[in-house]
């Protein structure tokens, strides 16, 4: 049963520390999304990649956040330096866009999330 | 276990019509409900977020209502445009974290 995995599941850190979250998309999927979920803002798209290239990172604070895909099996989201307002659940999702044509029925598969607390 | 259902699964309307999308959930113990738009191959775009204590939210031509006791939410789109064509998802956040609905695929023809 293929699924998206994320590590760590929980992270507590102090303000100013670097945080790295990792995601392993479903094998064969070519699109990876990073989302942030908070009680007040709900789910927000931070960035997404297609074939490892960033397509849109407009939802991500550029000064402290960075997202990369070192290879097709790993996506990373890094926060440096972290701040208390970054406390949230960070979700990774993956999907497959075939033949370069995204179809309405294409589904995103979500990972379990990383719960980040910055003190 | 929370289950979220959206009706209809697909909807096709001519430009200019007002339309309503429905979302129902089985467990009323939610923190909030959120409506999203999904364009093919792109990430989810948040449209409206309704906290559990609220009854409705409005943004431009969109209005979302929430009746927590009956487990229902509606998304009203006024004066639909071809650019509104997309899949619309509702999601509820509760003890089981985020649970997505099945989606409504909307096509607005010129």
mmCIF file of C-alpha atoms in Angstrom:
data_model
loop_
_atom_site.group_PDB
_atom_site.id
_atom_site.type_symbol
_atom_site.label_atom_id
_atom_site.label_comp_id
_atom_site.label_asym_id
_atom_site.label_seq_id
_atom_site.Cartn_x
_atom_site.Cartn_y
_atom_site.Cartn_z
ATOM 1 C CA UNK A 1 0.000 0.000 0.000
ATOM 2 C CA UNK A 2 1.915 3.016 -1.292
ATOM 3 C CA UNK A 3 1.828 6.097 0.868
ATOM 4 C CA UNK A 4 3.557 9.399 1.433
ATOM 5 C CA UNK A 5 5.861 9.385 4.437
ATOM 6 C CA UNK A 6 7.046 12.343 6.445
ATOM 7 C CA UNK A 7 9.712 12.670 9.114
ATOM 8 C CA UNK A 8 9.814 13.630 11.852
ATOM 9 C CA UNK A 9 6.203 13.292 12.950
ATOM 10 C CA UNK A 10 6.749 15.710 15.810
ATOM 11 C CA UNK A 11 9.394 18.353 16.373
ATOM 12 C CA UNK A 12 9.823 20.716 19.285
ATOM 13 C CA UNK A 13 12.561 23.285 18.974
ATOM 14 C CA UNK A 14 13.601 26.638 20.294
ATOM 15 C CA UNK A 15 13.311 29.889 18.447
ATOM 16 C CA UNK A 16 16.264 30.518 16.178
ATOM 17 C CA UNK A 17 17.043 26.871 15.521
ATOM 18 C CA UNK A 18 17.076 25.312 12.078
ATOM 19 C CA UNK A 19 14.312 22.845 11.298
ATOM 20 C CA UNK A 20 14.352 20.365 8.424
ATOM 21 C CA UNK A 21 11.284 18.350 7.477
ATOM 22 C CA UNK A 22 11.487 15.487 5.025
ATOM 23 C CA UNK A 23 8.980 13.871 2.721
ATOM 24 C CA UNK A 24 9.147 10.730 0.651
ATOM 25 C CA UNK A 25 6.547 10.904 -2.120
ATOM 26 C CA UNK A 26 4.842 7.851 -3.551
ATOM 27 C CA UNK A 27 7.157 6.118 -5.990
ATOM 28 C CA UNK A 28 6.378 7.192 -9.520
ATOM 29 C CA UNK A 29 4.637 10.426 -8.578
ATOM 30 C CA UNK A 30 6.083 13.475 -10.292
ATOM 31 C CA UNK A 31 4.456 16.302 -8.322
ATOM 32 C CA UNK A 32 5.114 17.150 -4.687
ATOM 33 C CA UNK A 33 3.298 19.750 -2.598
ATOM 34 C CA UNK A 34 4.121 21.333 0.758
ATOM 35 C CA UNK A 35 1.257 22.683 2.881
ATOM 36 C CA UNK A 36 1.055 24.312 6.297
ATOM 37 C CA UNK A 37 -1.965 23.949 8.525
ATOM 38 C CA UNK A 38 -2.833 26.177 11.468
ATOM 39 C CA UNK A 39 -6.026 26.582 13.425
ATOM 40 C CA UNK A 40 -6.510 30.159 12.324
ATOM 41 C CA UNK A 41 -5.435 29.965 8.682
ATOM 42 C CA UNK A 42 -6.415 26.417 7.857
ATOM 43 C CA UNK A 43 -4.457 24.671 5.114
ATOM 44 C CA UNK A 44 -2.158 26.847 3.006
ATOM 45 C CA UNK A 45 -0.066 25.850 0.027
ATOM 46 C CA UNK A 46 3.587 26.751 0.527
ATOM 47 C CA UNK A 47 5.226 25.348 -2.593
ATOM 48 C CA UNK A 48 5.071 22.579 -5.147
ATOM 49 C CA UNK A 49 7.417 20.787 -7.518
ATOM 50 C CA UNK A 50 6.975 18.934 -10.798
ATOM 51 C CA UNK A 51 9.707 16.543 -11.886
ATOM 52 C CA UNK A 52 11.833 18.013 -9.052
ATOM 53 C CA UNK A 53 11.627 21.563 -10.416
ATOM 54 C CA UNK A 54 9.891 24.207 -8.296
ATOM 55 C CA UNK A 55 6.747 25.455 -10.048
ATOM 56 C CA UNK A 56 5.300 27.734 -7.433
ATOM 57 C CA UNK A 57 6.675 28.803 -4.069
ATOM 58 C CA UNK A 58 4.754 32.046 -3.767
ATOM 59 C CA UNK A 59 3.059 30.884 -0.579
ATOM 60 C CA UNK A 60 6.342 30.456 1.233
ATOM 61 C CA UNK A 61 8.124 33.156 3.263
ATOM 62 C CA UNK A 62 11.346 33.419 1.295
ATOM 63 C CA UNK A 63 13.519 34.909 3.973
ATOM 64 C CA UNK A 64 13.473 31.864 6.231
ATOM 65 C CA UNK A 65 11.888 28.989 4.322
ATOM 66 C CA UNK A 66 13.423 26.904 1.582
ATOM 67 C CA UNK A 67 12.141 23.826 -0.223
ATOM 68 C CA UNK A 68 14.173 21.429 -2.337
ATOM 69 C CA UNK A 69 14.022 18.031 -4.007
ATOM 70 C CA UNK A 70 17.524 16.566 -3.936
ATOM 71 C CA UNK A 71 16.190 13.543 -5.805
ATOM 72 C CA UNK A 72 12.890 12.051 -6.899
ATOM 73 C CA UNK A 73 12.441 10.180 -3.628
ATOM 74 C CA UNK A 74 13.048 13.041 -1.212
ATOM 75 C CA UNK A 75 11.592 16.497 -0.696
ATOM 76 C CA UNK A 76 12.771 18.778 2.095
ATOM 77 C CA UNK A 77 11.349 21.876 3.725
ATOM 78 C CA UNK A 78 13.762 23.889 5.829
ATOM 79 C CA UNK A 79 13.149 26.774 8.189
ATOM 80 C CA UNK A 80 16.121 28.831 9.312
ATOM 81 C CA UNK A 81 15.834 30.522 11.739
ATOM 82 C CA UNK A 82 12.579 29.190 13.162
ATOM 83 C CA UNK A 83 10.116 31.441 14.975
ATOM 84 C CA UNK A 84 7.161 30.681 17.272
ATOM 85 C CA UNK A 85 4.731 31.746 14.530
ATOM 86 C CA UNK A 86 6.026 28.842 12.423
ATOM 87 C CA UNK A 87 4.356 26.410 14.811
ATOM 88 C CA UNK A 88 1.938 24.383 12.694
ATOM 89 C CA UNK A 89 1.410 21.027 11.059
ATOM 90 C CA UNK A 90 3.297 20.737 7.784
ATOM 91 C CA UNK A 91 1.871 18.367 5.201
ATOM 92 C CA UNK A 92 3.511 16.935 2.149
ATOM 93 C CA UNK A 93 1.393 15.540 -0.668
ATOM 94 C CA UNK A 94 2.303 13.863 -3.930
ATOM 95 C CA UNK A 95 0.505 13.217 -7.174
ATOM 96 C CA UNK A 96 1.003 12.165 -10.760
ATOM 97 C CA UNK A 97 0.556 14.371 -13.786
ATOM 98 C CA UNK A 98 0.589 12.219 -16.892
ATOM 99 C CA UNK A 99 1.706 13.268 -20.351
ATOM 100 C CA UNK A 100 2.099 16.812 -19.083
ATOM 101 C CA UNK A 101 -1.681 17.133 -18.894
ATOM 102 C CA UNK A 102 -3.091 17.503 -15.438
ATOM 103 C CA UNK A 103 -6.557 16.018 -15.256
ATOM 104 C CA UNK A 104 -9.356 17.050 -12.892
ATOM 105 C CA UNK A 105 -9.481 13.562 -11.436
ATOM 106 C CA UNK A 106 -5.799 13.592 -10.476
ATOM 107 C CA UNK A 107 -5.577 13.008 -6.773
ATOM 108 C CA UNK A 108 -3.119 14.290 -4.252
ATOM 109 C CA UNK A 109 -2.058 11.839 -1.605
ATOM 110 C CA UNK A 110 -1.262 13.428 1.707
ATOM 111 C CA UNK A 111 1.359 12.356 4.215
ATOM 112 C CA UNK A 112 0.618 12.219 7.947
ATOM 113 C CA UNK A 113 2.185 15.609 8.597
ATOM 114 C CA UNK A 114 4.940 16.965 10.822
ATOM 115 C CA UNK A 115 3.742 18.793 13.914
ATOM 116 C CA UNK A 116 6.212 21.584 14.598
ATOM 117 C CA UNK A 117 6.313 23.530 17.836
ATOM 118 C CA UNK A 118 8.723 26.436 18.125
ATOM 119 C CA UNK A 119 9.143 27.701 21.660
ATOM 120 C CA UNK B 1 -14.930 8.138 12.025
ATOM 121 C CA UNK B 2 -15.449 11.432 10.201
ATOM 122 C CA UNK B 3 -16.803 11.139 6.681
ATOM 123 C CA UNK B 4 -17.197 14.098 4.360
ATOM 124 C CA UNK B 5 -19.408 13.917 1.298
ATOM 125 C CA UNK B 6 -19.916 16.437 -1.463
ATOM 126 C CA UNK B 7 -22.884 16.689 -3.768
ATOM 127 C CA UNK B 8 -23.019 16.868 -6.695
ATOM 128 C CA UNK B 9 -19.906 15.064 -7.863
ATOM 129 C CA UNK B 10 -19.953 17.045 -11.086
ATOM 130 C CA UNK B 11 -21.794 20.128 -12.249
ATOM 131 C CA UNK B 12 -21.960 21.846 -15.603
ATOM 132 C CA UNK B 13 -23.586 25.277 -15.922
ATOM 133 C CA UNK B 14 -23.675 28.127 -18.426
ATOM 134 C CA UNK B 15 -21.811 31.293 -17.602
ATOM 135 C CA UNK B 16 -23.689 33.737 -15.372
ATOM 136 C CA UNK B 17 -25.626 31.228 -13.319
ATOM 137 C CA UNK B 18 -25.630 31.222 -9.544
ATOM 138 C CA UNK B 19 -24.805 27.818 -8.100
ATOM 139 C CA UNK B 20 -24.553 25.954 -4.806
ATOM 140 C CA UNK B 21 -22.127 23.224 -3.849
ATOM 141 C CA UNK B 22 -22.931 21.035 -0.878
ATOM 142 C CA UNK B 23 -20.736 19.433 1.748
ATOM 143 C CA UNK B 24 -21.914 17.176 4.566
ATOM 144 C CA UNK B 25 -19.968 15.638 7.424
ATOM 145 C CA UNK B 26 -20.899 12.965 9.917
ATOM 146 C CA UNK B 27 -19.180 14.189 13.088
ATOM 147 C CA UNK B 28 -20.170 17.681 14.185
ATOM 148 C CA UNK B 29 -17.233 17.958 16.604
ATOM 149 C CA UNK B 30 -15.101 20.027 14.247
ATOM 150 C CA UNK B 31 -12.740 22.929 14.765
ATOM 151 C CA UNK B 32 -13.268 24.467 11.358
ATOM 152 C CA UNK B 33 -14.342 23.819 7.788
ATOM 153 C CA UNK B 34 -12.461 24.980 4.749
ATOM 154 C CA UNK B 35 -13.361 25.215 1.079
ATOM 155 C CA UNK B 36 -10.634 24.750 -1.511
ATOM 156 C CA UNK B 37 -10.300 25.064 -5.210
ATOM 157 C CA UNK B 38 -8.137 22.619 -7.126
ATOM 158 C CA UNK B 39 -7.007 23.295 -10.644
ATOM 159 C CA UNK B 40 -5.581 20.340 -12.565
ATOM 160 C CA UNK B 41 -2.002 19.633 -11.596
ATOM 161 C CA UNK B 42 -1.793 22.513 -9.176
ATOM 162 C CA UNK B 43 -1.882 22.801 -5.426
ATOM 163 C CA UNK B 44 -5.020 23.452 -3.448
ATOM 164 C CA UNK B 45 -6.075 27.073 -3.137
ATOM 165 C CA UNK B 46 -7.901 27.999 0.024
ATOM 166 C CA UNK B 47 -11.115 29.900 -0.691
ATOM 167 C CA UNK B 48 -12.856 30.292 2.642
ATOM 168 C CA UNK B 49 -12.296 29.120 6.205
ATOM 169 C CA UNK B 50 -15.174 28.971 8.661
ATOM 170 C CA UNK B 51 -14.407 28.474 12.332
ATOM 171 C CA UNK B 52 -16.785 26.210 14.222
ATOM 172 C CA UNK B 53 -18.266 29.224 16.032
ATOM 173 C CA UNK B 54 -19.088 31.016 12.790
ATOM 174 C CA UNK B 55 -22.106 30.630 10.496
ATOM 175 C CA UNK B 56 -20.756 32.000 7.243
ATOM 176 C CA UNK B 57 -17.879 33.648 5.426
ATOM 177 C CA UNK B 58 -17.868 35.734 2.273
ATOM 178 C CA UNK B 59 -15.171 36.530 -0.236
ATOM 179 C CA UNK B 60 -16.108 38.322 -3.436
ATOM 180 C CA UNK B 61 -18.610 36.198 -5.344
ATOM 181 C CA UNK B 62 -18.227 33.322 -2.882
ATOM 182 C CA UNK B 63 -20.271 32.722 0.225
ATOM 183 C CA UNK B 64 -19.862 29.703 2.469
ATOM 184 C CA UNK B 65 -22.235 28.758 5.243
ATOM 185 C CA UNK B 66 -21.838 26.295 8.075
ATOM 186 C CA UNK B 67 -24.515 24.498 10.069
ATOM 187 C CA UNK B 68 -22.489 22.427 12.484
ATOM 188 C CA UNK B 69 -25.446 20.832 14.216
ATOM 189 C CA UNK B 70 -26.771 19.358 10.998
ATOM 190 C CA UNK B 71 -23.309 18.616 9.603
ATOM 191 C CA UNK B 72 -23.696 20.713 6.473
ATOM 192 C CA UNK B 73 -21.911 23.438 4.604
ATOM 193 C CA UNK B 74 -22.703 25.116 1.317
ATOM 194 C CA UNK B 75 -20.555 27.113 -1.050
ATOM 195 C CA UNK B 76 -22.533 29.629 -3.070
ATOM 196 C CA UNK B 77 -20.944 31.026 -6.225
ATOM 197 C CA UNK B 78 -22.670 34.035 -7.710
ATOM 198 C CA UNK B 79 -22.585 34.943 -11.392
ATOM 199 C CA UNK B 80 -20.362 32.036 -12.376
ATOM 200 C CA UNK B 81 -17.551 32.539 -14.893
ATOM 201 C CA UNK B 82 -15.573 30.114 -17.080
ATOM 202 C CA UNK B 83 -12.580 30.828 -14.859
ATOM 203 C CA UNK B 84 -14.466 29.236 -11.969
ATOM 204 C CA UNK B 85 -14.115 25.835 -13.652
ATOM 205 C CA UNK B 86 -12.195 23.619 -11.244
ATOM 206 C CA UNK B 87 -12.695 20.964 -8.607
ATOM 207 C CA UNK B 88 -14.000 22.275 -5.296
ATOM 208 C CA UNK B 89 -13.125 20.455 -2.098
ATOM 209 C CA UNK B 90 -14.352 20.957 1.414
ATOM 210 C CA UNK B 91 -12.313 19.757 4.372
ATOM 211 C CA UNK B 92 -13.130 19.587 8.059
ATOM 212 C CA UNK B 93 -10.614 19.713 10.836
ATOM 213 C CA UNK B 94 -11.386 17.844 14.015
ATOM 214 C CA UNK B 95 -9.991 15.224 16.307
ATOM 215 C CA UNK B 96 -9.178 13.093 13.271
ATOM 216 C CA UNK B 97 -7.182 15.964 11.868
ATOM 217 C CA UNK B 98 -8.007 17.081 8.341
ATOM 218 C CA UNK B 99 -10.596 15.100 6.420
ATOM 219 C CA UNK B 100 -11.343 15.988 2.813
ATOM 220 C CA UNK B 101 -14.594 15.627 0.977
ATOM 221 C CA UNK B 102 -14.990 13.798 -2.292
ATOM 222 C CA UNK B 103 -14.994 16.966 -4.375
ATOM 223 C CA UNK B 104 -17.304 18.596 -6.904
ATOM 224 C CA UNK B 105 -15.999 19.069 -10.428
ATOM 225 C CA UNK B 106 -17.423 22.305 -11.824
ATOM 226 C CA UNK B 107 -17.479 23.289 -15.478
ATOM 227 C CA UNK B 108 -18.742 26.733 -16.440
ATOM 228 C CA UNK B 109 -19.244 27.093 -20.168
ATOM 229 C CA UNK B 110 -19.098 30.433 -22.000
#
